[in-house]
CSV table of C-alpha atoms in Angstrom, one decimal:
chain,number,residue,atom,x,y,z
X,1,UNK,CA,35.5,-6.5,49.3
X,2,UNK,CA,34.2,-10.0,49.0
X,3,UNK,CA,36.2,-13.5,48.8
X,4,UNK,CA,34.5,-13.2,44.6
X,5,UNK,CA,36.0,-9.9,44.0
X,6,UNK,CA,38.9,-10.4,46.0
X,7,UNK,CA,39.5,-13.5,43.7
X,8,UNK,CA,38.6,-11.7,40.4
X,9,UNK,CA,41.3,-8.9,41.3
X,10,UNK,CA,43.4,-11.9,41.4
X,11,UNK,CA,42.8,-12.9,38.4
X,12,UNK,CA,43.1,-9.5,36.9
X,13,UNK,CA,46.7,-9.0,38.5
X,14,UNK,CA,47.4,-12.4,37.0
X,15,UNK,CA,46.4,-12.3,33.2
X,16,UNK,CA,45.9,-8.6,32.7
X,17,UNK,CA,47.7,-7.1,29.8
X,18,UNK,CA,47.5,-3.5,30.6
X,19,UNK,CA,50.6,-1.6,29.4
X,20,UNK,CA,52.0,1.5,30.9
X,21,UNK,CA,55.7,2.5,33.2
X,22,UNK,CA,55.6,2.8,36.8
X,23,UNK,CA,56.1,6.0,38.5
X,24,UNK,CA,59.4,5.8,40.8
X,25,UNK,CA,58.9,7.0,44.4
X,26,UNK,CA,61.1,8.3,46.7
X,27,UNK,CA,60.4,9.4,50.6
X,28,UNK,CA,63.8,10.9,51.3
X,29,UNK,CA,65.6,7.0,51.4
X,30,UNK,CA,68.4,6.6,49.6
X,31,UNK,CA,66.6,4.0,47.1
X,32,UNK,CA,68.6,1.8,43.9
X,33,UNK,CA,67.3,2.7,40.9
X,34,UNK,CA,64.9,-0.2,39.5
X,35,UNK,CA,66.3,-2.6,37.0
X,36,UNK,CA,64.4,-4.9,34.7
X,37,UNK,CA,64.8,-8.3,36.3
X,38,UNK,CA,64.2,-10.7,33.1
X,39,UNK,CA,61.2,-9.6,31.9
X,40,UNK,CA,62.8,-7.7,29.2
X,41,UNK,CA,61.9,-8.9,25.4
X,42,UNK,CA,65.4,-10.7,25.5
X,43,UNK,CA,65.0,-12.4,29.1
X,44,UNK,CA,67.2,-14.9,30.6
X,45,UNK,CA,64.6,-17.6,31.8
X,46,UNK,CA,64.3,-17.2,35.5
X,47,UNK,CA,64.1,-20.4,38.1
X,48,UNK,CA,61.8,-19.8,41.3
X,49,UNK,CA,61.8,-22.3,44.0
X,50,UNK,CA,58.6,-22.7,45.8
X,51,UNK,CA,58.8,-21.0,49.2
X,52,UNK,CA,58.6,-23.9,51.6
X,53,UNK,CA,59.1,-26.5,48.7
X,54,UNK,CA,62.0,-28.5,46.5
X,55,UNK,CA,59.3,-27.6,44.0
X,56,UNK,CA,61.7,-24.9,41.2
X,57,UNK,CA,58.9,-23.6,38.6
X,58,UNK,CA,59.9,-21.5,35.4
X,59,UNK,CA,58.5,-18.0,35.2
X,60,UNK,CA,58.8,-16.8,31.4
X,61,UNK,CA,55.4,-15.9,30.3
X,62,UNK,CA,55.1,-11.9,30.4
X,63,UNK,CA,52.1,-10.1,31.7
X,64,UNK,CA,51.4,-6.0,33.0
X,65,UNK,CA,48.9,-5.0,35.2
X,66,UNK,CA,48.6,-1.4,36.6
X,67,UNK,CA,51.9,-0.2,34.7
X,68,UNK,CA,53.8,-3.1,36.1
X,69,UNK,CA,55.8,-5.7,34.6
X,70,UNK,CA,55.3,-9.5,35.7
X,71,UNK,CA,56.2,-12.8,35.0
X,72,UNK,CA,54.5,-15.8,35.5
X,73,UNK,CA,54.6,-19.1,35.9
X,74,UNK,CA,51.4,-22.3,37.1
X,75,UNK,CA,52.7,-25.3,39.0
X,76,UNK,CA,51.6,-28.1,40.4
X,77,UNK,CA,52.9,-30.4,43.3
X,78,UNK,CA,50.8,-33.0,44.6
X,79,UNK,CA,47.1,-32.6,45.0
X,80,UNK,CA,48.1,-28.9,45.2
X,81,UNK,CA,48.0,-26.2,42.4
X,82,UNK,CA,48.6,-22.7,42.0
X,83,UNK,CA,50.5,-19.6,40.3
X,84,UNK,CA,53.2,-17.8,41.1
X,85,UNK,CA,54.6,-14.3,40.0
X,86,UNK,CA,57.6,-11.6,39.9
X,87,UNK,CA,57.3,-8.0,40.4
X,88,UNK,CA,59.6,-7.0,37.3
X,89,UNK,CA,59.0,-3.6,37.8
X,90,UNK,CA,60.6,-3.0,40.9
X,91,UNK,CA,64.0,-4.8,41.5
X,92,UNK,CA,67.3,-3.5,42.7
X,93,UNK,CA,71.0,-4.5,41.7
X,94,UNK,CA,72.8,-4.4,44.7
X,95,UNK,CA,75.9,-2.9,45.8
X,96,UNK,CA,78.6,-4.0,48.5
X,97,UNK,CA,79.3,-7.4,49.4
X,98,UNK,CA,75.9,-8.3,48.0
X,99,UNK,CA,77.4,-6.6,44.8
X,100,UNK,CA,75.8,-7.8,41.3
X,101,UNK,CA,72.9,-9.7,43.3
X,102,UNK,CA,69.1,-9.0,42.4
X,103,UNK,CA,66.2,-8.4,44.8
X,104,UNK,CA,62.8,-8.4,43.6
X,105,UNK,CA,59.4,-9.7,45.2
X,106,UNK,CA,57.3,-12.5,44.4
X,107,UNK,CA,54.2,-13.9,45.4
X,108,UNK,CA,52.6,-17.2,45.2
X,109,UNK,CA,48.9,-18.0,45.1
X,110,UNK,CA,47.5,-21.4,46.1
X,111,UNK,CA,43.9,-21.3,43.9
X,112,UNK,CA,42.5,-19.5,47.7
X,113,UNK,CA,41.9,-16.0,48.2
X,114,UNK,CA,45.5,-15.5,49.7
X,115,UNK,CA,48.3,-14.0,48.1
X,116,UNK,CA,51.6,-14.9,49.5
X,117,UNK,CA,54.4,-12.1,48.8
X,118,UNK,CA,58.2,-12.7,49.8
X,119,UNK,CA,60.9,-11.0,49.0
X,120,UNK,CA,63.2,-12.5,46.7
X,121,UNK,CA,67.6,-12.9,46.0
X,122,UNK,CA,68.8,-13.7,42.8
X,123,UNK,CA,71.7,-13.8,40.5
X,124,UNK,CA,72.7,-14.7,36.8
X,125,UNK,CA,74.6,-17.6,36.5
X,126,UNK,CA,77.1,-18.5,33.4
X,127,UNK,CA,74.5,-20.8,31.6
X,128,UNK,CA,72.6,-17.7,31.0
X,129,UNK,CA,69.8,-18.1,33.7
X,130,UNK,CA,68.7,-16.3,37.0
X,131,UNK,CA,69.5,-18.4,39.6
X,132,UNK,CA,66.8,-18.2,43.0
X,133,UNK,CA,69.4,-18.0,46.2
X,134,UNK,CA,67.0,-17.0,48.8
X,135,UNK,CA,63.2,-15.7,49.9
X,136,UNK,CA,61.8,-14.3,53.1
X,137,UNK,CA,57.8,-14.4,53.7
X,138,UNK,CA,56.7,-10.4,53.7
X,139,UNK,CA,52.8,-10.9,53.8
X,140,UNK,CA,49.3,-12.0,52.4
X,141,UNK,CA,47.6,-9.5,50.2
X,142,UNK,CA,50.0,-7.0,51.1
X,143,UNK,CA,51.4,-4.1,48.7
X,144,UNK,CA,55.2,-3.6,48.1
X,145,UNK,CA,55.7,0.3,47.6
X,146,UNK,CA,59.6,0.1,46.8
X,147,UNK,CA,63.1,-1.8,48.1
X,148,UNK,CA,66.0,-0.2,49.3
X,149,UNK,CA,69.3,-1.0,50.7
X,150,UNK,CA,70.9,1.0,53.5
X,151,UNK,CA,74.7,-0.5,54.0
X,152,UNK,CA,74.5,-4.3,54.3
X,153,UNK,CA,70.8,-3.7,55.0
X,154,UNK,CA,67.7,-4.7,52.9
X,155,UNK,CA,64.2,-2.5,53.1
X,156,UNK,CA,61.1,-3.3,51.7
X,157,UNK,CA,58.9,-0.5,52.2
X,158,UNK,CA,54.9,-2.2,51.9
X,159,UNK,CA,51.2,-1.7,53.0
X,160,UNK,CA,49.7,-4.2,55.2
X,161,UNK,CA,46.6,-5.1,57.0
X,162,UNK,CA,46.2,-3.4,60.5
X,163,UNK,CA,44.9,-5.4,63.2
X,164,UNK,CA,41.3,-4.0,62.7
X,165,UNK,CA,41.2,-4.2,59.1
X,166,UNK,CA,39.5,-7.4,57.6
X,167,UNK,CA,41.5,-9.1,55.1
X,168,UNK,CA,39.2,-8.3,52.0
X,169,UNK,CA,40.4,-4.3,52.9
X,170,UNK,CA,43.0,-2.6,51.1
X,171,UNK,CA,45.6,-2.5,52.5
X,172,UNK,CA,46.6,0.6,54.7
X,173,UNK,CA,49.1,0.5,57.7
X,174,UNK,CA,52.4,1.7,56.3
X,175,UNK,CA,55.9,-0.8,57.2
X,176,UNK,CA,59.3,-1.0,56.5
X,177,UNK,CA,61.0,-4.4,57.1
X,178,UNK,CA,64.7,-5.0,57.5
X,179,UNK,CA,66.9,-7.7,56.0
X,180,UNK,CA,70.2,-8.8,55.8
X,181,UNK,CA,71.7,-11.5,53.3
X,182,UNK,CA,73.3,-14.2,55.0
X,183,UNK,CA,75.7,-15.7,52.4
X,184,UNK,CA,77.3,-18.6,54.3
X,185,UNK,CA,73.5,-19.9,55.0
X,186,UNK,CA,72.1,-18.5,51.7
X,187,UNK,CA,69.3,-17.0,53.8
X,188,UNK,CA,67.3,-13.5,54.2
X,189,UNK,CA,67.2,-12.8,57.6
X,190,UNK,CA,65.0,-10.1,59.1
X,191,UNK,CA,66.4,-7.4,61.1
X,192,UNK,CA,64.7,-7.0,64.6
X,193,UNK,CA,63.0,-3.7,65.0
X,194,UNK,CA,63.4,-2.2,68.4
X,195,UNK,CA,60.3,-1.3,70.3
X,196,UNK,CA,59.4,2.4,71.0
């Protein structure tokens, strides 16, 4: 696929209005049923704080693409400008002492060909908002299949690139990343995978 079409898919995930409800998968995990995070017609406005930034943008305007809810918000800082936006269709409420928390996945987009997914921590706060605690970087132009939570683990199960695929590819090596929520530090910290 070419940096043009790679860049017009973009722009098709970003302002397509397709309607239609995701399928839910399951592979055995014990996975959270997913919850509308604020993209409901009633939504709380949600606050997203620029991954590597002080920059906090407002995502409110609504969008679908294949079957999948999103919000959406531009910014600008500096010189620099882009768009960010929140996978609404798959988020999990989760239990333990990360009880009541949200996790969802973002991704950012800097006008390039790259999309920047993370995977995202938030809350509702009394004023009525969903507050942003924390994001960990999962990948560029990667694909987010579903979250889970084992215990006081976090799983986001994706498709990335493989080492011999070229970045315009789909995506096609299957992972599953680890993370734990570090309250003290307000961080998402990846779990280390042991080597086979």
């Amino acid at each position: 696929m070419s940096n043009a079409a790679l860049v017009a898919l973009l722009s098709l995930i970003l302002t397509a209005c397709q309607h239609g409800e995701p399928e839910p998968e399951s592979n055995g995990e014990q996975v959270l049923q997913p919850t509308a995070l604020a993209c409901g017609e009633h939504a709380a406005e949600l606050s997203l704080q620029l991954p590597e930034s002080e920059l906090l943008l407002t995502l409110s305007e609504r969008t679908t693409w294949d079957g999948r809810n999103f919000l959406q918000g531009d910014f600008t800082q500096d010189e620099v400008r882009g768009r960010a936006i929140l996978d609404c269709s798959q988020t999990l409420v989760l239990e333990g002492e990360a009880r009541g928390l949200r996790l969802a996945t973002f991704a950012v987009n800097y006008q390039g060909t790259g999309l920047f997914w993370y995977l995202g921590l938030f809350r509702d706060n009394s004023a009525g908002t969903v507050e942003h605690l924390a994001s960990a970087f999962l990948g560029d132009r990667i694909k987010v299949q579903q979250l889970s939570q084992q215990d006081d683990r976090l799983g986001v199960e994706l498709l990335r690139h493989g080492e011999q695929q070229a970045m315009a590819d789909e995506p096609a090596e299957k992972a599953l990343l680890w993370f734990h929520w570090q309250a003290a530090s307000s961080r998402l910290e990846p779990v280390l995978q042991k080597q086979e």
